[in-house]
């Protein structure tokens, strides 16, 4: 169901790119796939994978070629729409792995309403399946858009259920949305939403300035978990489709979340913000990641190992059920985390 | 199983970490902030200073010092040593008394609070009944006499603080047999002074504020003499033989009274107004000291003519025909005279006068002709001009050390040769392991060189850059040029001078090469001076060069200050560091980074506009690089554009003061008590006081106030992206992996790193061929955070040595075989890249994980306390939260974290410097450095013994919990509050104006 790693290189006259239909035909011809419906995409200057499906974006694509235009072609029925959009090509290997081994990242079947491939995502709700219903994890794609993130946070206090009963604890809240900003345009964040996590790190116990710095440090790929002030628009849990295999359910447990998720996210975004180096006043290039050598293996494996453990060290579903039955009030559980325990009992290997 | 590996749980490493790292705040250097009381023990030869924040510090011989902190953080009002004991009593402004003692513990003496006590009156009595105004520790060492506002004198036993009610001296008893008309005219009022008779311990002299003085017999519990003073009393002093005493008064007069058994109500012998006849200020303290030659020393504080000299802080010394009014730079807190205290000696024979002023300690040698000042070995006023930057250099070669000391000694010829007169206790700390220099740059264009090897931070040498420039102030316009016959005979003493002639002179960056003696100093108006150490005076021309950092950019207009005007022709420089070249940056913006390579003879400097490289051998500019972003308008407008924010911060700090004043008033309840009445008038002090009392609750409250923070990604258009934060020289592989070459690295506020390949001609052709530079690399960190550190690690992952370090055999040659790595530290991340091809290898995203940002970073060498042969290099990092983190090299693993500075203490965090061996300094007030150590091996802390000549039997054994309590207290975190130094000075100026209007 995939073309595999098949590459073709050909040239076009830049000044006269012609029509999309012709180009599409050319592609089918070059790849000898005349009767297959395909999605065509290209990498723009930001490294994003963007679609080519009409004359306008085709012309745009050709005009950005510098000097090569890299085009990706996927068979339509297998296409992974999520591959398009922000940050995609900078994480080239992730995209490729998505494309080449989609079973690794089994996504929910997409219900195509319009043509999502025509747009660049600006935000998404993620991890719906693993979070309590009262929480919402929002990812803002700043990169590639000119819109400001556009929100403000403030100190405040919230009531939390603790083993000692109801307690008022300090918290961080969204205080203002800038009109026309990314945050406002998504509709996923609102004034008075309580911020619980920033890129997987809990904010409790951190000062407003610390949380500000964390958000700005993550601003290129900001994932914030909030408890919306308005709880009526929450995703209803039982709409969860069977397509989700119950992966990575552990992160709803506050006690184990920070470390693991942090490393997970770190691993995920590992290559999404490559620095640029200009050698000898030449062309800017993205800095490649050095191949791990023996001397650096200690720290590198750490990330990978933890990454691995998040994928394999799932909690038994019974633990999850307990969590689900909790209803809509956010509860702080004192749940013994078996994953955590095993880490401590595990043999320690020194490299 | 490998997946179960967790960071930081390797037991071998954990054990090693314990042998390497340990956090201690070891000693406070400098002059105590806001001193409020002074005490001296002629028996122990120890001096005690109390502060407004409740600290008490004891000083003896150099290296002998103790520090204690009252739990209440209240102002220390009075300090009294118990005669012939290792004990002292402090009185705080909450009317509590505290007994402290020096006890030996595992070989060293420790200062501990033993007891506390608050005098309580009978139920229903007003608070003034027990408000203590005078304290007299009796020579019997058994009791304290406590004079109060009500005029009654209470007697308490020490150390138990039990009130001996039957021995209370009521004002009624003292007034018996006082003539009716005198009594009617003036009531007794509060007890102003209590003095024990020098020969007869059964008699004490009691002075009441309205002028009545009585001699009280303790045996018979009655008044023996009445002295009917007519002026409001300030203080009393017994003459040595007890035949006379002196009283000093509010109207600027002093009176001598005879004491004899014939006349029980004598008339005064003489009444003198030394600076009359016009109205004078009060004389608040007086000494009358006898000498062998018969002429007494009369020493008194104040008494200046009110109209013309009422604003002077003076102490006058009169000896026969000699009279000098020492004019201090700040308010005199208190003073004492060191004189012969041997009971067998017939005369006082004063040797020195020790004066505690608000901002400095001044000691005057009274034995040498001309009464010169003595150079104090400690308690240096670091802030005599505000500190603008610091630079620490470890392990100074002996040769350079001696040359600096010799240059300094030539500056100190006007000081007395007298050995330091306060010489109590014995310093038993081991000799400092190495010679360390701390260099402080000041607002007035000076650089001070401090001996930072040991416990006493001692000024070695002061360098002034002012001579290079033409300033408004004429150096000959000296305050001391008063004629011989001037009256009063004022003489300025002290060095505190916070008012800078020209703020552009301020020193911003310092770099000293300890091997070559080259020093580079850069300032506020874009001036970079390169200096060389010369043991002789010299007159020479300073070469000038301009570095136009805007070069090809057009249409920019600098709206900031102008560059400093330079002096034409040869300039005379005293022995020491003498500038030989001045590089002037254009526009003359503040120099933000500086690096010197003494082997290549190159100096690199950066401002908010760009950076440049200067060859100080050939005196030629090698290149400049503009780092400005075209849209960065702010950087061009100069410091003026920051006026707005300064104004805002001033406003905020005033609001804070107002707020804290309200809350402190609330806490005090009744208000209007003695301490407030006696407090300084509104103005300079109340600002500082308010800051000092700025309590944590108010802080909490402020933090929870509805402030909001904008969340926005850093963009390339942010202002000040071109600001050069760091410069670094390295001999490394920049172009290819086979050839290494000299290189210069620069990091900016916008997250850009520039690398230049340098070609330095070999030594024999150094003057013939130009140094060449070529840009080799430019790295843009995508997170765009300011780059605060750049470092190259050699093939063994060891940081490259300093220039000339290898040539002097003090470091192994760097490994040029293995591949080098580049470490870039931004405020948010640590990143290791390979070289010569820049590929990212490792990173630690500190801010994304912890929400803190890097403020200072240095490589430090940590030795193991267990074995001599193990040491490693790590990064010592200070964050904006005031935490110190140690991060391993080259793997960037967090080793340990210590809270060090309060995160609100922005100035403290900004002032921090690390040493190369895991110690550090930061300002806890404008005048004090706290020294800390992260190392188990390098620890400089006071360790001293105060011998108790005779252990008295009534020394009770305190409980264990008491010991722990006291120990905890002495370790307690000190909450100092103060404005950022520059702001303090500005507030002062402003308020001074306000008051004078």
Short mmCIF file of C-alpha atoms in Angstrom, two decimals, chain B residues 314-662:
data_model
loop_
_atom_site.label_atom_id
_atom_site.label_comp_id
_atom_site.label_asym_id
_atom_site.label_seq_id
_atom_site.Cartn_x
_atom_site.Cartn_y
_atom_site.Cartn_z
CA UNK B 314 32.00 65.00 63.30
CA UNK B 315 34.07 63.81 66.22
CA UNK B 316 36.47 66.33 67.73
CA UNK B 317 39.73 65.45 69.43
CA UNK B 318 41.26 68.12 71.64
CA UNK B 319 44.71 67.65 73.12
CA UNK B 320 46.26 70.82 74.49
CA UNK B 321 46.53 73.20 71.58
CA UNK B 322 45.88 70.52 68.99
CA UNK B 323 42.30 70.22 67.89
CA UNK B 324 40.84 68.36 64.94
CA UNK B 325 37.23 67.79 64.06
CA UNK B 326 37.21 64.57 62.08
CA UNK B 327 34.54 64.96 59.45
CA UNK B 328 32.98 61.62 58.47
CA UNK B 329 31.35 60.75 55.19
CA UNK B 330 28.23 59.37 56.83
CA UNK B 331 26.37 59.50 60.11
CA UNK B 332 28.38 58.39 63.13
CA UNK B 333 26.67 55.44 64.78
CA UNK B 334 29.02 55.25 67.76
CA UNK B 335 32.71 55.31 68.63
CA UNK B 336 35.07 54.14 71.32
CA UNK B 337 38.60 54.89 72.45
CA UNK B 338 41.21 52.22 72.98
CA UNK B 339 43.22 53.16 76.03
CA UNK B 340 45.21 51.50 78.74
CA UNK B 341 42.71 49.49 80.71
CA UNK B 342 45.19 48.06 83.19
CA UNK B 343 43.84 49.01 86.60
CA UNK B 344 47.41 49.54 87.81
CA UNK B 345 48.23 52.09 85.12
CA UNK B 346 47.95 55.65 86.34
CA UNK B 347 46.79 57.20 83.10
CA UNK B 348 44.46 56.45 80.24
CA UNK B 349 47.05 57.14 77.51
CA UNK B 350 44.62 56.69 74.61
CA UNK B 351 46.10 54.99 71.59
CA UNK B 352 43.35 54.82 69.00
CA UNK B 353 39.86 56.00 68.26
CA UNK B 354 37.50 53.56 66.52
CA UNK B 355 34.53 55.15 64.80
CA UNK B 356 31.62 53.25 63.34
CA UNK B 357 29.94 55.42 60.75
CA UNK B 358 26.90 54.40 58.80
CA UNK B 359 28.93 53.39 55.74
CA UNK B 360 32.43 52.67 56.99
CA UNK B 361 34.73 51.99 59.90
CA UNK B 362 37.43 54.58 60.57
CA UNK B 363 40.27 54.09 63.04
CA UNK B 364 42.45 57.04 64.03
CA UNK B 365 45.91 56.61 65.49
CA UNK B 366 46.04 59.03 68.44
CA UNK B 367 49.68 58.34 69.26
CA UNK B 368 51.33 59.38 66.02
CA UNK B 369 51.72 63.01 65.08
CA UNK B 370 48.94 64.30 62.91
CA UNK B 371 46.57 61.56 64.04
CA UNK B 372 46.63 59.54 60.82
CA UNK B 373 44.06 56.91 59.96
CA UNK B 374 44.81 53.20 60.36
CA UNK B 375 44.14 50.93 57.38
CA UNK B 376 41.60 48.36 58.59
CA UNK B 377 42.39 44.75 57.71
CA UNK B 378 38.69 43.94 57.42
CA UNK B 379 35.28 45.65 57.28
CA UNK B 380 36.27 47.29 54.03
CA UNK B 381 33.59 49.50 52.52
CA UNK B 382 33.16 47.67 49.24
CA UNK B 383 30.62 50.24 48.19
CA UNK B 384 32.64 53.42 48.68
CA UNK B 385 31.68 53.77 45.07
CA UNK B 386 28.92 51.42 43.93
CA UNK B 387 30.19 48.08 42.64
CA UNK B 388 29.38 47.66 38.96
CA UNK B 389 31.09 44.33 38.24
CA UNK B 390 33.41 41.71 39.74
CA UNK B 391 36.07 39.39 38.42
CA UNK B 392 37.81 36.63 40.35
CA UNK B 393 41.24 35.21 39.59
CA UNK B 394 42.41 32.12 41.46
CA UNK B 395 45.91 31.03 42.28
CA UNK B 396 47.87 34.18 41.55
CA UNK B 397 51.59 33.60 40.90
CA UNK B 398 53.70 34.94 43.77
CA UNK B 399 55.56 37.38 41.54
CA UNK B 400 52.42 39.16 40.35
CA UNK B 401 51.02 39.12 43.88
CA UNK B 402 54.08 40.88 45.24
CA UNK B 403 54.06 43.46 42.47
CA UNK B 404 50.40 44.32 43.15
CA UNK B 405 51.07 44.61 46.87
CA UNK B 406 54.04 46.85 46.22
CA UNK B 407 51.98 49.09 43.93
CA UNK B 408 49.29 49.24 46.61
CA UNK B 409 51.69 50.06 49.42
CA UNK B 410 52.77 53.17 47.52
CA UNK B 411 49.15 54.34 47.60
CA UNK B 412 48.82 53.82 51.32
CA UNK B 413 51.62 55.99 52.59
CA UNK B 414 49.26 58.34 54.37
CA UNK B 415 48.07 55.56 56.63
CA UNK B 416 49.48 55.02 60.10
CA UNK B 417 51.99 52.24 60.71
CA UNK B 418 50.28 51.32 63.94
CA UNK B 419 49.51 47.62 64.24
CA UNK B 420 45.79 46.94 64.15
CA UNK B 421 44.65 47.85 67.66
CA UNK B 422 41.70 45.48 67.88
CA UNK B 423 43.61 42.27 68.28
CA UNK B 424 41.55 39.92 70.43
CA UNK B 425 41.28 36.21 69.80
CA UNK B 426 43.49 33.88 67.82
CA UNK B 427 42.99 32.87 64.24
CA UNK B 428 43.44 29.09 64.04
CA UNK B 429 42.25 28.62 60.48
CA UNK B 430 44.82 26.98 58.24
CA UNK B 431 46.62 29.33 55.90
CA UNK B 432 44.69 29.92 52.71
CA UNK B 433 45.60 27.27 50.15
CA UNK B 434 46.36 29.78 47.42
CA UNK B 435 46.49 33.46 46.61
CA UNK B 436 43.20 34.66 45.16
CA UNK B 437 42.30 38.08 43.83
CA UNK B 438 38.83 39.54 43.64
CA UNK B 439 38.63 42.57 41.38
CA UNK B 440 35.67 44.89 41.73
CA UNK B 441 34.80 47.52 39.17
CA UNK B 442 33.11 50.67 40.45
CA UNK B 443 30.87 53.41 39.22
CA UNK B 444 33.59 56.04 39.61
CA UNK B 445 35.91 54.34 37.13
CA UNK B 446 38.10 52.55 39.65
CA UNK B 447 39.03 48.90 39.95
CA UNK B 448 39.85 47.61 43.41
CA UNK B 449 42.07 44.60 43.93
CA UNK B 450 41.09 42.59 46.99
CA UNK B 451 43.00 39.82 48.68
CA UNK B 452 40.28 37.19 48.65
CA UNK B 453 42.47 34.31 49.79
CA UNK B 454 41.21 34.17 53.34
CA UNK B 455 38.53 35.32 55.72
CA UNK B 456 39.56 38.97 55.64
CA UNK B 457 38.80 40.67 52.35
CA UNK B 458 41.62 43.19 52.29
CA UNK B 459 42.24 45.99 49.81
CA UNK B 460 45.61 45.52 48.12
CA UNK B 461 45.55 48.12 45.41
CA UNK B 462 43.21 50.59 43.76
CA UNK B 463 43.38 51.39 40.09
CA UNK B 464 41.76 54.47 38.65
CA UNK B 465 41.00 54.85 34.95
CA UNK B 466 39.91 58.45 35.40
CA UNK B 467 43.30 59.94 34.53
CA UNK B 468 42.95 58.86 30.92
CA UNK B 469 39.88 61.02 30.49
CA UNK B 470 38.91 64.63 30.86
CA UNK B 471 36.09 64.92 33.35
CA UNK B 472 34.16 67.86 34.68
CA UNK B 473 35.57 67.51 38.14
CA UNK B 474 38.98 69.06 38.55
CA UNK B 475 41.11 66.60 40.50
CA UNK B 476 42.74 69.49 42.38
CA UNK B 477 39.47 70.64 43.79
CA UNK B 478 39.99 68.88 47.06
CA UNK B 479 37.83 69.26 50.11
CA UNK B 480 40.86 69.09 52.37
CA UNK B 481 42.45 72.30 51.27
CA UNK B 482 41.32 74.20 54.32
CA UNK B 483 43.68 76.78 55.71
CA UNK B 484 45.53 76.43 58.98
CA UNK B 485 43.34 78.87 60.82
CA UNK B 486 40.00 77.49 59.67
CA UNK B 487 37.47 77.12 62.41
CA UNK B 488 36.15 74.58 63.18
CA UNK B 489 39.28 72.57 62.25
CA UNK B 490 37.47 70.02 60.09
CA UNK B 491 39.36 67.16 58.46
CA UNK B 492 37.64 64.76 56.06
CA UNK B 493 38.27 61.13 56.87
CA UNK B 494 37.04 57.96 55.23
CA UNK B 495 36.69 56.80 51.68
CA UNK B 496 32.94 56.42 51.22
CA UNK B 497 31.91 58.50 48.22
CA UNK B 498 28.90 57.19 46.37
CA UNK B 499 28.56 60.16 44.08
CA UNK B 500 30.22 59.51 40.79
CA UNK B 501 31.50 62.50 38.83
CA UNK B 502 30.50 60.93 35.57
CA UNK B 503 28.52 57.72 35.24
CA UNK B 504 30.22 57.00 31.91
CA UNK B 505 33.40 56.19 33.82
CA UNK B 506 31.73 53.12 35.36
CA UNK B 507 33.63 49.86 34.93
CA UNK B 508 31.58 47.09 33.29
CA UNK B 509 33.99 44.29 32.45
CA UNK B 510 37.41 43.27 33.77
CA UNK B 511 39.80 40.63 32.52
CA UNK B 512 43.17 40.01 34.17
CA UNK B 513 45.79 37.60 32.84
CA UNK B 514 47.63 36.45 35.94
CA UNK B 515 50.62 35.13 33.99
CA UNK B 516 51.45 38.18 31.92
CA UNK B 517 50.07 40.94 34.09
CA UNK B 518 47.96 42.28 31.23
CA UNK B 519 44.67 43.76 32.35
CA UNK B 520 41.75 44.78 30.17
CA UNK B 521 39.04 47.00 31.61
CA UNK B 522 35.93 48.18 29.79
CA UNK B 523 33.35 50.75 30.77
CA UNK B 524 29.94 52.30 30.34
CA UNK B 525 30.82 54.63 27.47
CA UNK B 526 32.33 51.98 25.20
CA UNK B 527 35.89 52.50 26.42
CA UNK B 528 38.25 49.51 26.48
CA UNK B 529 41.62 50.03 28.16
CA UNK B 530 44.48 47.57 27.95
CA UNK B 531 47.02 47.91 30.73
CA UNK B 532 50.33 46.54 31.76
CA UNK B 533 51.82 46.33 35.22
CA UNK B 534 54.67 48.76 35.78
CA UNK B 535 56.51 48.93 39.10
CA UNK B 536 57.44 52.58 38.63
CA UNK B 537 55.60 55.81 38.02
CA UNK B 538 55.58 56.70 34.37
CA UNK B 539 54.40 59.40 32.06
CA UNK B 540 53.32 58.32 28.63
CA UNK B 541 50.79 58.80 25.89
CA UNK B 542 47.89 56.39 25.74
CA UNK B 543 47.31 55.24 22.15
CA UNK B 544 43.80 55.66 20.87
CA UNK B 545 41.85 53.61 18.39
CA UNK B 546 38.23 53.74 17.35
CA UNK B 547 36.14 50.71 16.57
CA UNK B 548 33.11 51.64 14.51
CA UNK B 549 30.80 48.76 15.17
CA UNK B 550 28.08 50.04 12.85
CA UNK B 551 30.43 50.16 9.85
CA UNK B 552 28.23 49.47 6.85
CA UNK B 553 24.92 50.08 8.51
CA UNK B 554 23.22 53.28 7.56
CA UNK B 555 20.53 55.53 8.84
CA UNK B 556 21.15 54.82 12.49
CA UNK B 557 21.34 57.52 15.05
CA UNK B 558 22.80 56.96 18.49
CA UNK B 559 20.77 58.82 21.06
CA UNK B 560 22.75 57.73 24.11
CA UNK B 561 25.64 59.38 25.90
CA UNK B 562 28.71 60.66 24.12
CA UNK B 563 32.08 58.99 24.43
CA UNK B 564 34.41 60.25 27.12
CA UNK B 565 36.83 62.97 26.13
CA UNK B 566 40.41 61.87 26.40
CA UNK B 567 43.32 63.83 27.78
CA UNK B 568 45.78 64.95 25.13
CA UNK B 569 49.48 64.40 25.45
CA UNK B 570 51.34 62.28 27.95
CA UNK B 571 49.63 61.37 31.19
CA UNK B 572 51.39 60.62 34.45
CA UNK B 573 50.45 57.25 35.95
CA UNK B 574 51.42 55.98 39.35
CA UNK B 575 53.08 52.61 39.81
CA UNK B 576 50.74 49.76 39.09
CA UNK B 577 48.59 48.95 36.11
CA UNK B 578 49.13 51.62 33.48
CA UNK B 579 46.96 51.87 30.37
CA UNK B 580 48.83 51.88 27.10
CA UNK B 581 45.97 51.67 24.65
CA UNK B 582 42.39 52.83 24.57
CA UNK B 583 39.93 51.31 22.12
CA UNK B 584 36.79 53.40 21.84
CA UNK B 585 33.68 51.62 20.57
CA UNK B 586 31.38 53.64 18.33
CA UNK B 587 28.59 54.14 19.16
CA UNK B 588 29.85 54.49 22.74
CA UNK B 589 27.42 51.98 24.19
CA UNK B 590 28.21 50.06 27.34
CA UNK B 591 30.72 47.24 26.81
CA UNK B 592 28.86 44.00 27.45
CA UNK B 593 31.61 41.44 27.00
CA UNK B 594 35.37 41.33 27.04
CA UNK B 595 38.07 38.73 26.47
CA UNK B 596 41.85 39.02 26.47
CA UNK B 597 44.36 36.57 25.04
CA UNK B 598 47.73 37.47 26.46
CA UNK B 599 49.64 34.96 24.36
CA UNK B 600 48.21 36.17 21.05
CA UNK B 601 48.17 39.75 22.37
CA UNK B 602 44.56 40.24 21.32
CA UNK B 603 41.62 41.80 23.07
CA UNK B 604 38.01 41.24 22.01
CA UNK B 605 35.12 43.43 23.11
CA UNK B 606 31.41 43.53 22.42
CA UNK B 607 28.54 45.99 22.89
CA UNK B 608 24.88 46.01 22.00
CA UNK B 609 25.90 46.75 18.41
CA UNK B 610 28.57 44.25 17.62
CA UNK B 611 32.03 43.12 18.55
CA UNK B 612 35.58 43.77 17.53
CA UNK B 613 39.06 42.35 17.85
CA UNK B 614 42.08 44.52 18.60
CA UNK B 615 45.73 43.58 18.29
CA UNK B 616 47.34 45.34 21.24
CA UNK B 617 50.83 44.38 20.14
CA UNK B 618 50.61 46.17 16.83
CA UNK B 619 47.92 48.50 18.18
CA UNK B 620 45.72 47.76 15.23
CA UNK B 621 42.06 46.94 14.91
CA UNK B 622 41.79 43.50 13.33
CA UNK B 623 38.09 43.48 12.50
CA UNK B 624 34.65 44.51 13.66
CA UNK B 625 31.40 42.67 13.19
CA UNK B 626 28.01 44.30 13.48
CA UNK B 627 25.49 42.02 15.15
CA UNK B 628 22.50 44.34 14.84
CA UNK B 629 19.28 43.13 13.42
CA UNK B 630 17.97 45.78 11.02
CA UNK B 631 14.83 46.18 13.08
CA UNK B 632 16.63 46.51 16.36
CA UNK B 633 15.97 50.17 16.91
CA UNK B 634 16.15 50.02 20.64
CA UNK B 635 19.81 49.11 20.68
CA UNK B 636 20.58 52.19 18.69
CA UNK B 637 18.81 54.65 20.81
CA UNK B 638 21.05 53.92 23.68
CA UNK B 639 20.39 53.77 27.34
CA UNK B 640 17.80 56.55 27.16
CA UNK B 641 15.23 54.14 25.88
CA UNK B 642 15.51 52.31 29.14
CA UNK B 643 14.60 55.36 31.16
CA UNK B 644 11.00 54.36 31.05
CA UNK B 645 11.66 51.04 32.69
CA UNK B 646 13.88 52.62 35.30
CA UNK B 647 11.15 55.07 36.13
CA UNK B 648 8.72 52.24 36.41
CA UNK B 649 10.95 50.22 38.66
CA UNK B 650 11.54 53.23 40.86
CA UNK B 651 7.85 53.75 41.14
CA UNK B 652 7.37 50.13 41.99
CA UNK B 653 10.00 50.19 44.66
CA UNK B 654 8.44 53.22 46.26
CA UNK B 655 5.08 51.56 46.20
CA UNK B 656 6.68 48.58 47.86
CA UNK B 657 8.21 50.77 50.51
CA UNK B 658 4.94 52.46 51.21
CA UNK B 659 3.21 49.16 51.48
CA UNK B 660 5.79 47.71 53.83
CA UNK B 661 5.71 50.81 55.95
CA UNK B 662 2.02 50.40 56.45
#
